[in-house]
Short mmCIF file of C-alpha atoms (C1' of nucleotides) in Angstrom, two decimals:
data_model
loop_
_atom_site.label_atom_id
_atom_site.label_comp_id
_atom_site.label_asym_id
_atom_site.label_seq_id
_atom_site.Cartn_x
_atom_site.Cartn_y
_atom_site.Cartn_z
CA MET O 156 38.78 -19.10 -5.94
CA MET O 157 35.66 -21.04 -5.03
CA ASP O 158 37.67 -22.95 -2.44
CA HIS O 159 38.82 -19.78 -0.92
CA LEU O 160 35.32 -18.41 -0.60
CA HIS O 161 34.06 -21.67 0.70
CA LYS O 162 36.72 -21.78 3.43
CA ASN O 163 35.90 -18.29 4.49
CA ASN O 164 32.22 -19.07 4.67
CA THR O 165 32.82 -22.15 6.78
CA GLN O 166 34.90 -20.11 9.09
CA TYR O 167 32.11 -17.63 9.65
CA ILE O 168 29.56 -20.32 10.12
CA SER O 169 31.59 -22.57 12.38
CA ASN O 170 32.86 -19.77 14.59
CA PRO O 171 29.97 -17.46 15.22
CA SER O 172 31.02 -14.76 17.59
CA PRO O 173 29.09 -15.29 20.84
CA ASN O 174 29.22 -11.59 21.66
CA PRO O 175 28.98 -9.43 18.57
CA PRO O 176 31.27 -6.40 18.70
CA PRO O 177 29.56 -3.29 20.05
CA THR O 178 28.04 -1.12 17.33
CA GLY O 179 27.15 2.52 17.32
CA GLY O 180 23.67 1.51 18.41
CA LEU O 181 22.13 2.96 15.28
CA PHE O 182 19.93 -0.07 14.72
CA GLU O 183 19.84 -1.31 18.28
CA ASN O 184 17.21 1.15 19.41
CA LEU O 185 15.14 0.51 16.35
CA LEU O 186 15.36 -3.25 16.81
CA SER O 187 14.50 -3.06 20.49
CA VAL O 188 11.08 -1.59 19.66
CA GLU O 189 8.46 -4.32 19.83
CA PRO O 190 7.37 -4.95 16.23
CA ILE O 191 3.69 -4.57 15.60
CA PHE O 192 3.56 -6.66 12.44
CA ASN O 193 3.52 -10.43 12.38
CA ASN O 194 3.78 -10.56 8.63
CA LYS O 195 3.54 -7.35 6.68
CA GLU O 196 3.53 -9.17 3.33
CA LEU O 197 -0.09 -10.20 3.93
CA LEU O 198 -1.10 -6.55 3.57
CA ARG O 199 0.55 -6.03 0.19
CA HIS O 200 -1.76 -6.26 -2.78
CA SER O 201 0.67 -8.50 -4.61
CA PHE O 202 -0.10 -11.20 -2.05
CA THR O 203 -2.71 -13.77 -3.09
CA PRO O 204 -4.57 -15.07 -0.03
CA ASP O 205 -6.19 -18.51 0.17
CA VAL O 206 -9.55 -17.03 1.01
CA LEU O 207 -11.18 -14.09 -0.76
CA PRO O 208 -14.23 -12.95 1.18
CA HIS O 209 -17.30 -11.84 -0.82
CA ARG O 210 -15.98 -13.21 -4.07
CA ASP O 211 -17.42 -16.74 -3.76
CA SER O 212 -19.83 -16.44 -6.66
CA GLN O 213 -17.23 -15.04 -9.06
CA ILE O 214 -14.66 -17.66 -8.05
CA GLN O 215 -17.28 -20.39 -8.38
CA THR O 216 -18.22 -19.20 -11.87
CA LEU O 217 -14.58 -19.04 -12.91
CA ALA O 218 -13.92 -22.53 -11.57
CA SER O 219 -17.03 -23.96 -13.22
CA ILE O 220 -15.80 -22.66 -16.58
CA LEU O 221 -12.19 -23.74 -16.08
CA VAL O 222 -13.09 -27.25 -14.91
CA ALA O 223 -13.52 -28.10 -18.59
CA ALA O 224 -9.73 -28.02 -18.82
CA LEU O 225 -9.49 -30.94 -16.40
CA ARG O 226 -11.90 -32.90 -18.59
CA GLY O 227 -9.63 -32.28 -21.55
CA ASP O 228 -12.06 -29.83 -23.19
CA THR O 229 -11.33 -26.21 -24.06
CA PRO O 230 -12.78 -23.85 -21.45
CA SER O 231 -14.76 -20.89 -22.84
CA ASN O 232 -12.91 -17.63 -23.19
CA ILE O 233 -13.80 -15.19 -20.44
CA LEU O 234 -13.71 -11.43 -20.04
CA ILE O 235 -13.49 -10.26 -16.46
CA TYR O 236 -14.46 -6.70 -15.58
CA GLY O 237 -14.10 -4.64 -12.44
CA LYS O 238 -12.48 -1.49 -11.14
CA THR O 239 -9.08 -1.52 -9.42
CA GLY O 240 -9.01 -3.29 -6.11
CA THR O 241 -12.15 -5.36 -6.65
CA GLY O 242 -10.27 -8.65 -6.43
CA LYS O 243 -10.18 -9.60 -10.12
CA THR O 244 -6.52 -10.47 -10.35
CA ALA O 245 -6.42 -12.10 -6.92
CA SER O 246 -9.43 -14.29 -7.75
CA VAL O 247 -8.01 -15.35 -11.09
CA ARG O 248 -4.64 -16.14 -9.53
CA LEU O 249 -6.34 -18.16 -6.81
CA VAL O 250 -8.36 -20.21 -9.29
CA SER O 251 -5.33 -20.67 -11.58
CA ARG O 252 -3.26 -21.94 -8.69
CA GLU O 253 -5.94 -24.48 -7.79
CA LEU O 254 -6.32 -25.48 -11.41
CA GLU O 255 -2.60 -26.21 -11.75
CA GLN O 256 -2.61 -28.16 -8.50
CA ALA O 257 -5.57 -30.23 -9.65
CA SER O 258 -3.92 -30.76 -13.02
CA ALA O 259 -0.82 -32.17 -11.30
CA GLN O 260 -2.91 -34.27 -8.93
CA TYR O 261 -5.01 -35.93 -11.64
CA ASP O 262 -2.12 -35.94 -14.13
CA ILE O 263 -4.09 -34.01 -16.74
CA PRO O 264 -1.79 -31.66 -18.68
CA CYS O 265 -3.03 -28.12 -18.16
CA GLU O 266 -0.88 -25.02 -18.00
CA VAL O 267 -1.62 -21.43 -17.03
CA LYS O 268 0.31 -18.40 -18.26
CA PHE O 269 -0.26 -15.01 -16.67
CA ILE O 270 0.71 -11.87 -18.60
CA ASN O 271 0.38 -8.32 -17.38
CA CYS O 272 -0.32 -6.32 -20.52
CA GLU O 273 0.76 -3.10 -18.91
CA VAL O 274 4.30 -4.48 -18.88
CA VAL O 275 4.18 -6.64 -21.99
CA ASP O 276 2.28 -4.36 -24.31
CA THR O 277 2.98 -5.07 -27.96
CA LYS O 278 1.96 -7.88 -30.28
CA TYR O 279 5.53 -9.04 -30.77
CA ARG O 280 6.38 -9.07 -27.09
CA ILE O 281 3.25 -10.94 -26.08
CA LEU O 282 3.78 -13.62 -28.70
CA ALA O 283 7.49 -13.84 -27.83
CA GLU O 284 6.77 -14.06 -24.11
CA LEU O 285 4.24 -16.85 -24.69
CA ALA O 286 6.49 -18.72 -27.11
CA ASN O 287 9.47 -18.60 -24.75
CA THR O 288 7.39 -19.68 -21.76
CA PHE O 289 6.08 -22.74 -23.54
CA ILE O 290 9.47 -23.57 -25.03
CA GLU O 291 10.84 -23.57 -21.49
CA LYS O 292 7.97 -25.73 -20.30
CA ASN O 293 8.61 -28.11 -23.19
CA ILE O 294 12.30 -28.33 -22.32
CA ALA O 295 11.46 -29.12 -18.69
CA TYR O 296 8.93 -31.71 -19.82
CA VAL O 297 11.38 -33.41 -22.19
CA LEU O 298 14.20 -33.42 -19.64
CA GLU O 299 11.94 -35.04 -17.09
CA LYS O 300 10.80 -37.63 -19.59
CA ILE O 301 14.36 -38.44 -20.57
CA SER O 302 15.41 -38.93 -16.98
CA LYS O 303 12.40 -41.22 -16.41
CA LEU O 304 13.26 -43.29 -19.48
CA GLU O 305 16.88 -43.53 -18.43
CA THR O 306 15.84 -44.76 -15.03
CA SER O 307 13.68 -47.48 -16.53
CA LEU O 308 16.49 -48.34 -18.90
CA ASN O 309 18.84 -48.80 -15.97
CA ASP O 310 16.23 -50.90 -14.19
CA LEU O 311 16.22 -53.45 -17.01
CA PRO O 312 18.08 -56.72 -16.31
CA PRO O 313 21.76 -56.43 -17.39
CA ASN O 314 21.44 -58.62 -20.47
CA PHE O 315 18.52 -56.49 -21.70
CA ASN O 316 20.27 -53.28 -20.86
CA SER O 317 22.99 -53.41 -23.44
CA SER O 318 22.21 -51.51 -26.55
CA SER O 319 24.78 -53.61 -28.37
CA SER O 320 22.59 -56.67 -27.93
CA PRO O 321 20.19 -56.77 -30.84
CA GLN O 322 17.87 -59.13 -28.94
CA SER O 323 16.91 -56.60 -26.28
CA GLU O 324 13.96 -55.07 -28.07
CA GLU O 325 12.70 -53.19 -25.03
CA GLY O 326 16.11 -51.63 -24.41
CA GLN O 327 16.39 -50.68 -28.04
CA SER O 328 13.02 -48.92 -28.13
CA LEU O 329 13.89 -47.00 -24.97
CA HIS O 330 17.16 -45.94 -26.55
CA ASP O 331 15.35 -44.82 -29.69
CA GLU O 332 12.87 -42.81 -27.72
CA ILE O 333 15.59 -41.11 -25.69
CA SER O 334 17.55 -40.11 -28.77
CA LYS O 335 14.39 -38.79 -30.40
CA LEU O 336 13.68 -36.65 -27.33
CA LYS O 337 17.26 -35.41 -27.31
CA HIS O 338 16.85 -34.44 -30.92
CA ASP O 339 13.66 -32.52 -30.01
CA LEU O 340 15.53 -30.80 -27.24
CA ASN O 341 18.04 -29.43 -29.75
CA SER O 342 15.29 -28.14 -32.01
CA PHE O 343 13.85 -25.77 -29.38
CA THR O 344 15.09 -22.25 -30.19
CA LYS O 345 14.04 -19.31 -28.10
CA VAL O 346 12.59 -16.16 -29.62
CA PRO O 347 14.90 -13.10 -29.26
CA MET O 348 13.61 -9.88 -27.67
CA THR O 349 13.44 -8.27 -31.09
CA GLY O 350 14.34 -8.96 -34.68
CA TRP O 351 12.07 -11.72 -35.94
CA PRO O 352 9.09 -11.00 -38.18
CA THR O 353 5.94 -11.25 -36.07
CA ASP O 354 4.45 -14.11 -38.07
CA THR O 355 7.57 -16.21 -37.42
CA VAL O 356 7.12 -15.63 -33.71
CA TYR O 357 3.50 -16.69 -34.06
CA SER O 358 4.37 -19.93 -35.85
CA THR O 359 7.07 -20.64 -33.25
CA LEU O 360 4.44 -20.22 -30.56
CA VAL O 361 2.03 -22.55 -32.38
CA LYS O 362 4.76 -25.15 -32.72
CA ALA O 363 5.74 -24.85 -29.06
CA LEU O 364 2.14 -25.18 -27.91
CA ASP O 365 1.44 -28.10 -30.18
CA TYR O 366 4.46 -30.06 -29.04
CA ARG O 367 2.24 -32.12 -26.80
CA GLU O 368 -1.40 -32.56 -25.88
CA ARG O 369 -2.57 -30.10 -23.23
CA VAL O 370 -4.96 -27.30 -22.38
CA VAL O 371 -3.34 -23.89 -22.07
CA VAL O 372 -4.99 -21.03 -20.22
CA ILE O 373 -3.62 -17.59 -21.13
CA ILE O 374 -4.53 -14.81 -18.73
CA LEU O 375 -4.14 -11.28 -20.04
CA ASP O 376 -4.30 -8.85 -17.15
CA GLU O 377 -5.03 -5.18 -17.95
CA ILE O 378 -6.12 -6.23 -21.42
CA ASP O 379 -7.70 -2.80 -21.95
CA LYS O 380 -4.22 -1.23 -21.78
CA LEU O 381 -3.04 -3.59 -24.50
CA VAL O 382 -5.94 -2.71 -26.80
CA GLU O 383 -5.40 0.98 -26.09
CA LYS O 384 -1.70 0.77 -26.99
CA SER O 385 -1.48 -1.87 -29.70
CA GLY O 386 -5.03 -2.50 -30.92
CA ASP O 387 -6.74 -5.87 -31.12
CA ASP O 388 -4.37 -7.55 -33.55
CA VAL O 389 -2.84 -9.93 -31.01
CA LEU O 390 -6.21 -10.77 -29.57
CA TYR O 391 -7.43 -11.66 -33.04
CA ASN O 392 -4.46 -14.02 -33.50
CA LEU O 393 -4.80 -15.56 -30.07
CA SER O 394 -8.54 -16.05 -30.29
CA ARG O 395 -8.22 -17.89 -33.61
CA MET O 396 -5.20 -19.88 -32.57
CA ASN O 397 -7.13 -23.09 -31.88
CA SER O 398 -7.71 -23.56 -35.60
CA ASP O 399 -3.92 -23.79 -36.08
CA LEU O 400 -3.43 -26.25 -33.22
CA ASP O 401 -3.77 -30.03 -33.54
CA ARG O 402 -2.85 -31.40 -30.15
CA SER O 403 -3.27 -28.57 -27.68
CA ARG O 404 -6.12 -26.15 -26.94
CA VAL O 405 -5.93 -22.51 -25.90
CA SER O 406 -8.34 -20.62 -23.70
CA ILE O 407 -8.04 -16.88 -23.06
CA LYS O 408 -9.05 -14.95 -19.98
CA GLY O 409 -8.98 -11.16 -20.30
CA ILE O 410 -9.01 -8.95 -17.21
CA SER O 411 -10.06 -5.34 -17.71
CA ASN O 412 -10.61 -2.26 -15.57
CA ASP O 413 -12.65 -0.70 -18.30
CA LEU O 414 -16.15 -1.96 -19.07
CA THR O 415 -16.30 -0.24 -22.42
CA PHE O 416 -13.01 -1.39 -23.88
CA THR O 417 -14.70 -4.01 -26.11
CA ASP O 418 -16.12 -1.09 -28.12
CA TYR O 419 -12.70 -0.79 -29.73
CA LEU O 420 -12.54 -4.46 -30.65
CA ASP O 421 -13.23 -6.10 -33.96
CA PRO O 422 -16.70 -7.71 -33.63
CA ARG O 423 -15.23 -11.16 -34.29
CA VAL O 424 -12.66 -10.75 -31.54
CA LYS O 425 -15.31 -9.34 -29.26
CA SER O 426 -17.66 -12.29 -29.63
CA SER O 427 -14.86 -14.82 -29.41
CA LEU O 428 -13.23 -13.36 -26.31
CA GLY O 429 -16.42 -12.56 -24.50
CA GLU O 430 -17.99 -16.02 -24.63
CA GLU O 431 -18.48 -15.59 -20.91
CA GLU O 432 -18.31 -12.42 -18.85
CA ILE O 433 -17.78 -12.02 -15.15
CA ILE O 434 -18.29 -8.71 -13.36
CA PHE O 435 -16.54 -7.84 -10.11
CA PRO O 436 -18.60 -5.11 -8.42
CA PRO O 437 -16.89 -2.70 -6.02
CA TYR O 438 -16.80 -3.73 -2.37
CA ASN O 439 -18.92 -1.82 0.11
CA ALA O 440 -17.59 -0.65 3.47
CA ASN O 441 -18.82 -3.75 5.32
CA GLN O 442 -17.22 -6.11 2.84
CA LEU O 443 -13.94 -4.19 3.00
CA ASN O 444 -14.19 -4.49 6.75
CA ASP O 445 -14.38 -8.29 6.48
CA ILE O 446 -11.43 -8.40 4.11
CA LEU O 447 -9.25 -6.28 6.35
CA GLN O 448 -10.31 -8.18 9.46
CA ASN O 449 -9.42 -11.39 7.71
CA ARG O 450 -5.89 -10.28 6.88
CA ALA O 451 -5.24 -8.16 9.95
CA THR O 452 -5.61 -11.04 12.39
CA THR O 453 -2.53 -12.74 10.91
CA ALA O 454 -0.66 -9.68 9.65
CA PHE O 455 -0.56 -7.83 12.98
CA LYS O 456 0.43 -8.96 16.45
CA GLU O 457 -2.49 -9.53 18.77
CA GLY O 458 -4.04 -6.48 20.40
CA VAL O 459 -2.07 -4.03 18.31
CA LEU O 460 -5.02 -2.57 16.44
CA THR O 461 -7.21 -0.27 18.50
CA ASP O 462 -10.97 -0.05 18.06
CA GLY O 463 -12.19 1.57 14.90
CA VAL O 464 -8.93 1.33 12.94
CA ILE O 465 -10.20 -1.28 10.51
CA ARG O 466 -13.61 0.35 10.26
CA MET O 467 -11.98 3.66 9.41
CA CYS O 468 -9.75 2.12 6.72
CA SER O 469 -12.76 0.47 5.10
CA ALA O 470 -14.77 3.67 5.25
CA PHE O 471 -12.00 5.67 3.56
CA ALA O 472 -11.50 3.02 0.88
CA ALA O 473 -15.24 2.64 0.29
CA GLN O 474 -15.31 6.31 -0.68
CA GLU O 475 -12.70 5.49 -3.32
CA HIS O 476 -15.03 3.23 -5.35
CA GLY O 477 -14.60 0.33 -2.92
CA ASP O 478 -10.95 -0.27 -3.60
CA ALA O 479 -9.62 -3.12 -1.46
CA ARG O 480 -6.10 -2.33 -2.57
CA ARG O 481 -6.45 1.15 -1.12
CA ALA O 482 -7.89 -0.27 2.11
CA LEU O 483 -4.91 -2.61 2.49
CA ASP O 484 -2.46 0.19 1.69
CA LEU O 485 -4.09 2.36 4.32
CA LEU O 486 -3.92 -0.32 6.98
CA ARG O 487 -0.30 -1.17 6.16
CA THR O 488 0.80 2.47 6.01
CA ALA O 489 -0.99 3.19 9.29
CA GLY O 490 0.90 0.27 10.83
CA GLU O 491 4.20 1.50 9.44
CA LEU O 492 3.59 4.99 10.77
CA ALA O 493 2.76 3.60 14.19
CA GLU O 494 5.88 1.45 14.13
CA ARG O 495 8.07 4.35 13.07
CA SER O 496 6.73 6.59 15.82
CA GLY O 497 7.73 3.89 18.28
CA GLY O 498 4.17 3.21 19.38
CA SER O 499 2.92 -0.22 20.32
CA GLN O 500 -0.59 0.31 18.95
CA VAL O 501 -2.17 1.51 15.72
CA THR O 502 -4.78 4.19 16.30
CA THR O 503 -7.32 5.98 14.12
CA ALA O 504 -4.97 8.98 14.15
CA HIS O 505 -2.42 6.81 12.37
CA VAL O 506 -5.04 5.94 9.74
CA GLU O 507 -5.72 9.62 9.18
CA SER O 508 -2.00 10.31 8.76
CA ALA O 509 -1.75 7.31 6.44
CA GLN O 510 -4.56 8.70 4.30
CA GLU O 511 -2.69 12.01 4.04
CA LYS O 512 0.62 10.32 3.34
CA ILE O 513 -0.80 8.16 0.54
CA GLU O 514 -2.48 11.18 -1.02
CA LEU O 515 0.73 13.23 -0.74
CA ASP O 516 2.78 10.42 -2.27
CA ARG O 517 0.33 10.22 -5.14
CA VAL O 518 0.48 13.97 -5.81
CA ILE O 519 4.27 13.98 -5.67
CA GLU O 520 4.47 11.03 -8.01
CA VAL O 521 2.02 12.53 -10.50
CA ILE O 522 3.76 15.91 -10.54
CA ARG O 523 7.20 14.36 -10.80
CA THR O 524 6.26 12.39 -13.90
CA LEU O 525 4.51 15.31 -15.61
CA PRO O 526 6.01 16.48 -18.93
CA THR O 527 7.79 19.83 -18.79
CA GLN O 528 5.06 21.86 -20.48
CA SER O 529 2.41 20.48 -18.12
CA LYS O 530 4.64 21.36 -15.19
CA LEU O 531 4.94 24.89 -16.54
CA ILE O 532 1.19 25.22 -16.83
CA LEU O 533 0.69 23.83 -13.35
CA PHE O 534 3.30 26.31 -12.17
CA THR O 535 1.36 29.12 -13.86
CA ILE O 536 -1.84 28.04 -12.13
CA LEU O 537 0.02 27.92 -8.83
CA VAL O 538 1.28 31.47 -9.35
CA LEU O 539 -2.28 32.66 -10.04
CA VAL O 540 -3.60 30.83 -6.99
CA LYS O 541 -0.89 32.46 -4.89
CA LYS O 542 -1.94 35.85 -6.25
CA ASN O 543 -5.34 35.13 -4.71
CA ILE O 544 -7.20 35.41 -7.98
CA SER O 545 -10.66 34.10 -7.22
CA HIS O 546 -11.72 32.74 -10.62
CA ILE O 547 -8.80 31.56 -12.72
CA THR O 548 -9.74 31.17 -16.39
CA THR O 549 -8.00 29.52 -19.33
CA GLY O 550 -7.26 32.93 -20.81
CA GLU O 551 -5.50 34.15 -17.69
CA VAL O 552 -3.48 30.96 -17.44
CA TYR O 553 -2.51 31.22 -21.10
CA ASN O 554 -1.41 34.84 -20.87
CA LEU O 555 0.79 34.30 -17.84
CA TYR O 556 2.07 31.04 -19.26
CA ARG O 557 3.18 32.82 -22.42
CA GLN O 558 4.90 35.45 -20.33
CA LEU O 559 6.74 32.82 -18.29
CA CYS O 560 7.79 31.03 -21.45
CA LYS O 561 9.24 34.23 -22.87
CA GLU O 562 11.07 34.97 -19.60
CA ARG O 563 12.76 31.61 -19.69
CA ASP O 564 13.10 31.68 -23.46
CA SER O 565 11.29 28.43 -24.10
CA ALA O 566 8.81 27.26 -26.72
CA VAL O 567 5.25 28.53 -26.36
CA LEU O 568 2.42 26.11 -27.06
CA THR O 569 -0.79 27.20 -28.71
CA HIS O 570 -3.96 28.04 -26.83
CA ARG O 571 -5.61 24.92 -28.15
CA ARG O 572 -2.86 22.69 -26.80
CA VAL O 573 -2.88 24.43 -23.43
CA THR O 574 -6.60 23.75 -22.97
CA ASP O 575 -5.86 20.08 -23.58
CA LEU O 576 -3.05 20.08 -21.04
CA ILE O 577 -5.31 21.74 -18.49
CA SER O 578 -7.89 19.03 -19.11
CA GLU O 579 -5.19 16.42 -18.55
CA LEU O 580 -4.23 17.99 -15.23
CA ASP O 581 -7.92 17.88 -14.37
CA MET O 582 -8.12 14.19 -15.18
CA LEU O 583 -5.06 13.49 -13.06
CA GLY O 584 -6.87 15.10 -10.15
CA ILE O 585 -4.25 17.81 -9.64
CA VAL O 586 -6.46 20.71 -10.68
CA ASN O 587 -10.19 21.11 -10.89
CA ALA O 588 -11.43 22.63 -14.15
CA ILE O 589 -15.12 23.18 -14.78
CA VAL O 590 -16.61 24.78 -17.86
CA VAL O 591 -18.67 27.84 -16.95
CA SER O 592 -20.43 30.41 -19.07
CA LYS O 593 -20.07 34.03 -18.10
CA GLY O 594 -22.72 35.20 -20.51
CA ARG O 595 -21.63 38.15 -22.51
CA TYR O 596 -18.07 37.55 -21.24
CA GLY O 597 -17.79 34.19 -22.89
CA ARG O 598 -17.41 30.56 -22.00
CA THR O 599 -14.29 29.35 -20.26
CA LYS O 600 -12.89 26.89 -17.77
CA GLN O 601 -12.74 27.88 -14.15
CA ILE O 602 -9.58 26.40 -12.69
CA SER O 603 -8.54 25.72 -9.13
CA LEU O 604 -6.02 23.44 -7.44
CA SER O 605 -7.61 20.26 -6.12
CA VAL O 606 -4.66 19.28 -3.94
CA PRO O 607 -3.01 21.24 -1.13
CA GLN O 608 -1.11 24.19 -2.58
CA THR O 609 1.96 23.60 -0.39
CA ASN O 610 2.39 20.07 -1.75
CA VAL O 611 2.37 21.30 -5.34
CA GLU O 612 4.70 24.17 -4.55
CA LYS O 613 7.20 21.96 -2.75
CA GLU O 614 7.32 19.38 -5.50
CA LEU O 615 7.50 21.89 -8.35
CA LEU O 616 10.29 23.88 -6.73
CA SER O 617 12.31 20.72 -6.18
CA ASN O 618 12.50 20.36 -9.95
CA HIS O 619 15.93 21.79 -10.53
CA HIS O 620 16.05 20.88 -14.18
CA LEU O 621 12.61 22.27 -14.97
CA PHE O 622 13.29 25.96 -15.38
CA GLY O 623 16.98 25.63 -16.10
CA GLY O 624 17.88 25.75 -12.43
CA LEU O 625 16.18 26.37 -9.14
CA GLU O 626 17.58 29.89 -8.93
CA ASP O 627 15.77 30.96 -12.08
CA THR O 628 12.60 29.39 -10.82
CA SER O 629 12.86 31.28 -7.61
CA VAL O 630 13.34 34.52 -9.52
CA ILE O 631 10.23 33.95 -11.57
CA PHE O 632 8.42 32.73 -8.52
CA GLN O 633 9.44 35.68 -6.42
CA SER O 634 8.74 38.23 -9.11
CA HIS O 635 5.19 36.95 -9.25
CA PHE O 636 4.69 36.22 -5.59
CA GLY O 637 6.45 39.25 -4.28
CA THR O 638 8.05 37.13 -1.54
"C1'" DA Z 129 -34.96 38.07 -29.92
"C1'" DA Z 130 -30.50 39.01 -31.55
"C1'" DT Z 131 -25.85 39.62 -30.58
"C1'" DC Z 132 -21.54 38.60 -28.98
"C1'" DC Z 133 -17.83 37.09 -25.94
"C1'" DA Z 134 -14.14 33.83 -24.84
"C1'" DC Z 135 -13.42 30.18 -25.07
"C1'" DA Z 136 -14.38 24.47 -25.55
"C1'" DG Z 137 -13.28 20.95 -28.14
"C1'" DG Z 138 -13.57 18.15 -32.82
"C1'" DA Z 139 -11.05 17.12 -37.22
"C1'" DA Z 140 -7.23 16.93 -40.09
"C1'" DG Z 141 -2.69 16.94 -40.82
"C1'" DC Z 142 2.38 17.81 -39.81
"C1'" DC Z 143 6.64 16.40 -37.54
"C1'" DC Z 144 9.60 13.50 -35.20
"C1'" DG Z 145 11.43 9.64 -32.67
"C1'" DG Z 146 11.43 4.82 -31.87
"C1'" DG Z 147 10.84 0.31 -33.04
"C1'" DA Z 148 9.60 -3.40 -36.43
"C1'" DA Z 149 10.53 -5.38 -40.89
"C1'" DC Z 150 13.46 -6.54 -44.36
"C1'" DG N 283 21.92 -0.47 -42.19
"C1'" DT N 284 17.89 1.26 -44.38
"C1'" DT N 285 13.14 1.68 -44.97
"C1'" DC N 286 8.69 1.70 -43.30
"C1'" DC N 287 5.19 2.38 -40.04
"C1'" DC N 288 3.03 4.04 -35.98
"C1'" DG N 289 1.85 6.90 -32.22
"C1'" DG N 290 2.27 11.01 -29.54
"C1'" DG N 291 2.73 15.87 -29.35
"C1'" DC N 292 1.50 19.60 -31.52
"C1'" DT N 293 -0.65 23.22 -34.82
"C1'" DT N 294 -4.21 25.05 -37.75
"C1'" DC N 295 -8.73 25.61 -38.77
"C1'" DC N 296 -13.02 25.25 -37.58
"C1'" DT N 297 -17.83 24.96 -35.46
"C1'" DG N 298 -20.45 25.11 -31.30
"C1'" DT N 299 -22.13 27.16 -27.01
"C1'" DG N 300 -24.56 29.45 -22.50
"C1'" DG N 301 -26.05 33.33 -20.94
"C1'" DA N 302 -25.27 38.57 -20.02
"C1'" DT N 303 -26.05 42.40 -22.64
"C1'" DT N 304 -28.19 45.12 -26.07
#
DNA sequence: AATCCACAGGAAGCCCGGGAAC
DNA sequence: GTTCCCGGGCTTCCTGTGGATT
């Protein structure tokens, strides 16, 4: 089987067709367009650059705390705060990378583990993830050590090499050491995805960490999400872990979007985790400009960006609380739009379209992931907007909502719940709801759509499953719109 | 100044599904 | 496999509120 595949492969490689057969030309035209990107990856926010402009002081502080690890001490725990796109994660990744390089260079055992708590979000899973990571690292370490020992064993003169010779003390001790390591290797058992009691996972982690002397840096990104979902239990365990460790030391770095999340923490956890705090302030338009300039020179081909493109991206992103991620998205999307339209240059018009496209994508994504009842309420608001009602109130929404529910024979939520759902839509930025008092006529919320009506309409109507079929939806829609 | 409207939004508790613990 | 626990969605009940009207 393998042979067969192999032969085929060789055939393809050794006989490349000099003139590929003519195709339909579907991709030919697209490929013939001069690309405007050199390397688009540089504009993705997952990319960690070597230089982070305007973050020198934060990086310096981080490094000055982490340098303790290279001296064999435990670095202080750190909490890092900043809104999205302020360079927190990128800075931490940059410093971690350098730390690991330095650790290898000076042969000081120091390991970094990065966990995104939005993905790994329960106590069990965090402990299991950590335990498995360090078990793997231990296995790699032991395997390497064994191979080194075996090499030195083979390098011994032949009469020393034989384990059968009782005189060769050096050979014997090497043999002993190798068999001990092999025994260790067998004792490493990985933690399953589920099933173990949490304290067993914890003790497995402690054992794995303590296998050898080292400093371990655990980075918990989006730590506020973890606390929100699972409380501070894990953080309590992790922050007290050093008292259970003999040979290794643990240091924790928490990254949070939310400045106030420590309010929900146990005071002991709070003081232990927040030994040091680093704040990442939002970038201003000029700083965003520098960042984009920095990346654009290598990401785009020369002369592709017209005047004002970068400045416009930074200005747009600066309005969004100085979000560098947004600025990069804008620049990349503008480039993609330019490329798709077959142009050879990116213009400010492309940036404007990119801004619209990103906003539209966001709205579509938010609406798509809305629960059914919220969609129904949004639909009700849309109907009222279409009826040109100037001041939509909670009461009006609720009445029509109830009517729609009856028409489609579905469960009706209470008034109280509907006000909550409206507030949620407000927080998602889909509608705008402000509390107003109309004197004698009561206090209510005044509701309006805060995104283009056509976008909402298009996305809601594409929800075939929502109202038990598009046809039904259209009926309801038409009966209220009169179209 | 008192009244009153039409809600806002807090508190408590129920129900249910999913996952951890045993 | 069963039990237990937790969190989210939801209801019920309730108090609070700004300003037009009386």
